[in-house]
Short mmCIF file of C-alpha atoms in Angstrom, two decimals:
data_model
loop_
_atom_site.label_atom_id
_atom_site.label_comp_id
_atom_site.label_asym_id
_atom_site.label_seq_id
_atom_site.Cartn_x
_atom_site.Cartn_y
_atom_site.Cartn_z
CA MET A 1 -62.01 78.07 129.93
CA ARG A 2 -60.99 78.95 133.51
CA CYS A 3 -61.31 82.67 134.12
CA ALA A 4 -60.26 85.17 136.76
CA ALA A 5 -62.13 88.43 137.26
CA TYR A 6 -60.44 91.63 138.38
CA THR A 7 -62.26 94.78 139.55
CA ARG A 8 -61.17 97.94 141.36
CA THR A 9 -62.59 101.24 142.58
CA THR A 10 -59.86 103.54 141.21
CA SER A 11 -58.58 104.10 137.70
CA TRP A 12 -55.32 105.16 136.06
CA LYS A 13 -57.35 107.32 133.65
CA LYS A 14 -58.37 110.72 134.92
CA GLY A 15 -61.77 112.29 134.29
CA LEU A 16 -63.93 109.17 134.54
CA ASP A 17 -67.17 109.33 136.51
CA LEU A 18 -66.49 106.58 139.04
CA LYS A 19 -70.21 106.31 139.81
CA ASP A 20 -70.53 104.57 136.45
CA TYR A 21 -67.88 102.04 137.44
CA THR A 22 -68.86 100.74 140.85
CA VAL A 23 -67.34 97.39 141.77
CA GLU A 24 -70.82 95.88 141.71
CA ARG A 25 -71.39 97.04 138.12
CA GLN A 26 -67.95 95.89 137.08
CA ALA A 27 -68.46 92.46 138.61
CA ALA A 28 -71.85 92.09 136.92
CA ALA A 29 -70.41 93.05 133.53
CA VAL A 30 -67.56 90.55 133.90
CA ALA A 31 -69.91 87.77 135.00
CA ALA A 32 -72.23 88.38 132.05
CA TYR A 33 -69.30 88.42 129.63
CA ILE A 34 -67.92 85.13 130.96
CA THR A 35 -71.33 83.46 130.94
CA GLY A 36 -72.04 84.72 127.44
CA ARG A 37 -68.90 83.05 126.15
CA GLY A 38 -69.59 79.81 127.99
CA TRP A 39 -66.51 80.17 130.19
CA GLU A 40 -66.13 79.41 133.90
CA LEU A 41 -65.34 81.99 136.60
CA THR A 42 -62.90 80.35 139.02
CA LYS A 43 -61.07 83.29 140.64
CA ASN A 44 -62.03 86.74 141.86
CA TYR A 45 -59.62 89.60 142.62
CA SER A 46 -60.35 93.20 143.56
CA ASP A 47 -58.67 96.34 144.90
CA LYS A 48 -60.02 99.50 146.53
CA SER A 49 -56.63 101.19 146.47
CA GLY A 50 -53.12 100.00 145.87
CA ASN A 51 -52.48 96.89 143.81
CA SER A 52 -52.25 93.94 146.22
CA GLY A 53 -55.17 92.14 144.60
CA PHE A 54 -53.71 92.83 141.17
CA PHE A 55 -50.35 91.37 142.12
CA ALA A 56 -52.04 88.32 143.64
CA MET A 57 -53.91 87.86 140.36
CA GLN A 58 -50.66 88.15 138.43
CA ASP A 59 -48.92 85.53 140.57
CA ALA A 60 -51.84 83.12 140.19
CA GLY A 61 -51.85 83.68 136.45
CA LEU A 62 -48.15 83.01 136.12
CA ALA A 63 -48.77 79.79 138.09
CA ARG A 64 -51.43 79.00 135.45
CA GLU A 65 -54.27 78.79 137.96
CA PHE A 66 -56.54 80.24 135.26
CA ASP A 67 -56.45 80.66 131.48
CA THR A 68 -57.91 84.15 131.00
CA VAL A 69 -58.14 87.24 133.15
CA VAL A 70 -61.21 89.40 132.49
CA PHE A 71 -61.34 93.14 133.21
CA PRO A 72 -64.50 95.27 132.97
CA SER A 73 -62.36 98.08 131.51
CA ILE A 74 -58.68 98.53 130.70
CA TYR A 75 -58.93 101.80 132.62
CA PHE A 76 -59.47 99.85 135.84
CA VAL A 77 -56.33 97.76 135.67
CA THR A 78 -54.18 99.03 138.58
CA ASP A 79 -53.88 102.71 139.49
CA ASP A 80 -50.53 103.03 137.70
CA PHE A 81 -50.57 102.77 133.91
CA PRO A 82 -47.02 101.41 133.39
CA LEU A 83 -48.08 98.31 135.30
CA VAL A 84 -50.74 97.64 132.68
CA THR A 85 -48.19 96.85 130.01
CA GLN A 86 -45.50 95.51 132.32
CA ARG A 87 -47.76 92.96 133.98
CA LEU A 88 -50.28 92.14 131.25
CA GLN A 89 -48.51 92.53 127.93
CA GLU A 90 -45.00 91.66 129.08
CA ALA A 91 -45.68 89.04 131.77
CA LEU A 92 -49.08 87.33 131.73
CA TYR A 93 -49.72 87.29 127.98
CA PRO A 94 -46.31 85.78 127.06
CA ALA A 95 -46.90 83.16 129.80
CA GLY A 96 -50.02 82.02 127.96
CA VAL A 97 -52.68 83.86 129.96
CA GLN A 98 -55.21 85.56 127.70
CA ILE A 99 -56.50 89.09 128.34
CA ALA A 100 -60.17 90.03 127.98
CA VAL A 101 -61.60 93.56 128.32
CA VAL A 102 -65.39 93.64 128.55
CA ASP A 103 -66.25 97.20 127.54
CA GLU A 104 -64.21 96.93 124.33
CA ASP A 105 -65.03 93.26 123.67
CA PHE A 106 -61.31 92.71 123.35
CA TYR A 107 -60.05 89.15 123.75
CA SER A 108 -56.39 88.47 123.04
CA GLY A 109 -57.15 84.83 122.21
CA GLU A 110 -58.86 86.05 119.03
CA LYS A 111 -56.04 88.42 118.07
CA SER A 112 -52.62 88.02 116.54
CA VAL A 113 -49.51 88.89 118.54
CA ASP A 114 -49.17 92.09 116.50
CA GLU A 115 -52.80 93.04 117.13
CA VAL A 116 -52.32 92.58 120.87
CA ALA A 117 -49.19 94.76 120.72
CA ASP A 118 -51.13 97.40 118.75
CA TYR A 119 -53.88 97.40 121.39
CA PHE A 120 -51.47 98.11 124.24
CA GLU A 121 -49.59 100.67 122.17
CA ALA A 122 -52.85 102.51 121.52
CA LYS A 123 -53.50 102.63 125.27
CA ARG A 124 -49.98 103.90 125.90
CA ARG A 125 -50.51 106.71 123.40
CA GLU A 126 -53.87 107.50 124.98
CA ARG A 127 -52.26 107.70 128.40
CA HIS A 128 -49.56 110.09 127.23
CA SER A 129 -52.13 112.18 125.38
CA ASP A 130 -54.08 112.47 128.65
CA ILE A 131 -50.95 113.54 130.51
CA ALA A 132 -50.24 116.26 127.96
CA LYS A 133 -53.88 117.40 127.98
CA ASN A 134 -53.99 117.60 131.76
CA TRP A 135 -50.71 119.50 131.81
CA LYS A 136 -51.92 122.01 129.23
CA GLU A 137 -55.18 122.56 131.11
CA SER A 138 -53.28 123.13 134.35
CA LYS A 139 -51.17 125.81 132.63
CA GLY A 140 -54.13 127.63 131.07
CA ASP A 141 -53.04 130.68 129.10
CA GLY A 142 -49.50 130.17 130.28
CA PHE A 143 -49.06 126.93 128.31
CA VAL A 144 -45.59 126.95 126.81
CA LEU A 145 -44.96 125.76 123.28
CA THR A 146 -41.49 124.30 122.79
CA ASN A 147 -41.51 122.79 119.29
CA SER A 148 -38.79 124.40 117.15
CA VAL A 149 -37.87 126.75 119.99
CA PRO A 150 -34.17 126.70 120.90
CA PHE A 151 -32.97 125.64 124.32
CA GLY A 152 -33.23 128.56 126.72
CA PHE A 153 -36.29 130.11 125.04
CA ILE A 154 -40.04 129.60 125.20
CA ARG A 155 -43.00 130.67 123.08
CA ARG A 156 -46.33 130.92 124.85
CA ASN A 157 -49.67 129.85 123.48
CA GLY A 158 -51.00 132.31 120.93
CA GLU A 159 -47.76 134.30 120.71
CA THR A 160 -45.42 134.48 117.73
CA GLN A 161 -42.22 135.67 119.41
CA MET A 162 -39.86 133.75 121.61
CA VAL A 163 -38.87 134.99 125.03
CA ILE A 164 -36.02 133.94 127.30
CA ASP A 165 -36.77 131.06 129.65
CA GLU A 166 -35.83 132.66 132.96
CA GLU A 167 -35.37 129.25 134.57
CA LEU A 168 -32.61 128.43 132.09
CA ARG A 169 -31.07 131.90 131.78
CA PRO A 170 -28.36 131.26 134.45
CA ILE A 171 -27.50 127.91 132.86
CA VAL A 172 -27.02 129.35 129.38
CA THR A 173 -25.14 132.35 130.79
CA GLU A 174 -22.73 130.05 132.63
CA MET A 175 -22.19 127.95 129.51
CA PHE A 176 -21.07 131.02 127.57
CA ARG A 177 -18.94 132.19 130.48
CA MET A 178 -17.19 128.82 130.48
CA LYS A 179 -16.73 129.02 126.71
CA ALA A 180 -15.20 132.51 127.03
CA LYS A 181 -12.70 131.13 129.54
CA GLY A 182 -11.62 128.52 127.01
CA ILE A 183 -13.17 125.53 128.76
CA ARG A 184 -13.63 122.66 126.32
CA VAL A 185 -17.16 121.72 125.26
CA GLY A 186 -16.70 118.22 126.63
CA LEU A 187 -16.11 119.64 130.10
CA ILE A 188 -19.12 121.93 129.74
CA ALA A 189 -21.22 118.86 128.87
CA ASP A 190 -19.86 117.09 131.97
CA TRP A 191 -20.82 120.12 134.09
CA LEU A 192 -24.37 120.07 132.71
CA ASN A 193 -24.72 116.35 133.39
CA ARG A 194 -23.31 116.60 136.91
CA ASN A 195 -25.81 119.32 137.75
CA GLY A 196 -28.76 117.40 136.33
CA VAL A 197 -29.60 119.93 133.61
CA ASP A 198 -32.14 118.50 131.18
CA THR A 199 -31.08 118.25 127.55
CA PRO A 200 -33.27 120.14 125.04
CA SER A 201 -34.94 116.86 124.06
CA MET A 202 -35.65 115.87 127.65
CA ARG A 203 -37.02 119.31 128.47
CA ARG A 204 -39.44 119.14 125.52
CA LYS A 205 -40.59 115.68 126.55
CA LYS A 206 -41.26 116.82 130.10
CA MET A 207 -43.25 119.79 128.81
CA TYR A 208 -45.56 117.35 127.04
CA GLY A 209 -45.70 114.80 129.84
CA ARG A 210 -43.74 112.17 127.97
CA GLU A 211 -41.49 109.54 129.49
CA THR A 212 -37.83 110.46 129.91
CA ASP A 213 -34.69 108.50 130.64
CA ARG A 214 -31.86 110.66 131.93
CA ALA A 215 -29.32 107.85 131.51
CA ALA A 216 -30.14 107.69 127.80
CA GLU A 217 -30.34 111.46 127.28
CA MET A 218 -27.11 113.04 128.45
CA TRP A 219 -25.35 116.16 127.23
CA ASN A 220 -22.39 115.57 124.92
CA SER A 221 -19.81 117.71 123.14
CA GLU A 222 -21.78 117.93 119.89
CA MET A 223 -24.93 119.17 121.64
CA VAL A 224 -23.02 121.84 123.52
CA SER A 225 -21.16 122.95 120.38
CA LYS A 226 -24.40 123.37 118.42
CA LEU A 227 -25.94 125.45 121.18
CA LEU A 228 -22.91 127.70 121.52
CA VAL A 229 -22.92 128.60 117.82
CA SER A 230 -26.71 128.93 117.56
CA PRO A 231 -27.73 132.08 115.65
CA VAL A 232 -30.22 132.75 118.43
CA TYR A 233 -27.32 133.47 120.76
CA THR A 234 -24.89 134.97 118.27
CA GLY A 235 -27.30 137.73 117.23
CA ALA A 236 -28.61 136.54 113.87
CA ARG A 237 -32.18 137.34 112.93
CA VAL A 238 -34.61 134.75 114.30
CA GLU A 239 -38.36 134.69 113.68
CA ALA A 240 -38.23 138.22 112.27
CA SER A 241 -36.74 139.65 115.46
CA LYS A 242 -33.27 140.40 116.79
#
């Protein structure tokens, strides 16, 4: 089995003690793993910053210059997590290059296609969980909860009542002004989209550090109509308060 080793000094995962992951330690762990399996190390790639070595490894793999690429840790595969799945799961693995991760004793050659997909999905969820955690910690006591809170309102951590989101107040005010002038909801939706106003769904996703796609999440007439008749805005009782 021809193997390539890849090591780097930076990680896409925050909070790791990099002293525990020196390139020397990574290289030793990879070499021991390859020797223990009776494989042959034929290529070495490494990066201090950036991803030039990683891309060179990818190109060599696609050219089938080796059969398996071995990483000391999945956390040290590029400094940009989306590349992990794009280049490993979606490019190298389908091309027949196997993926081995030393610290988890993960080897795709011993897994089904579904198990490999589950592995990368678990890492994707872990990454997004880290993003949300880091965002919450950066906000401290000001962390804003948005689940079940209507567009234009926020509810802060530990509080039971909603308050107006001052950032969105002028947007919502203008929407109702346009409605009062008889402007059709479709045109209001167009105005929101032209001005790059996040939809309620997109705003929630951003709050939690999740991926968003503006092209796939645009305002439409139905969304505007629902907001304009929301009991929150028309004065009905909400969460035991007027």
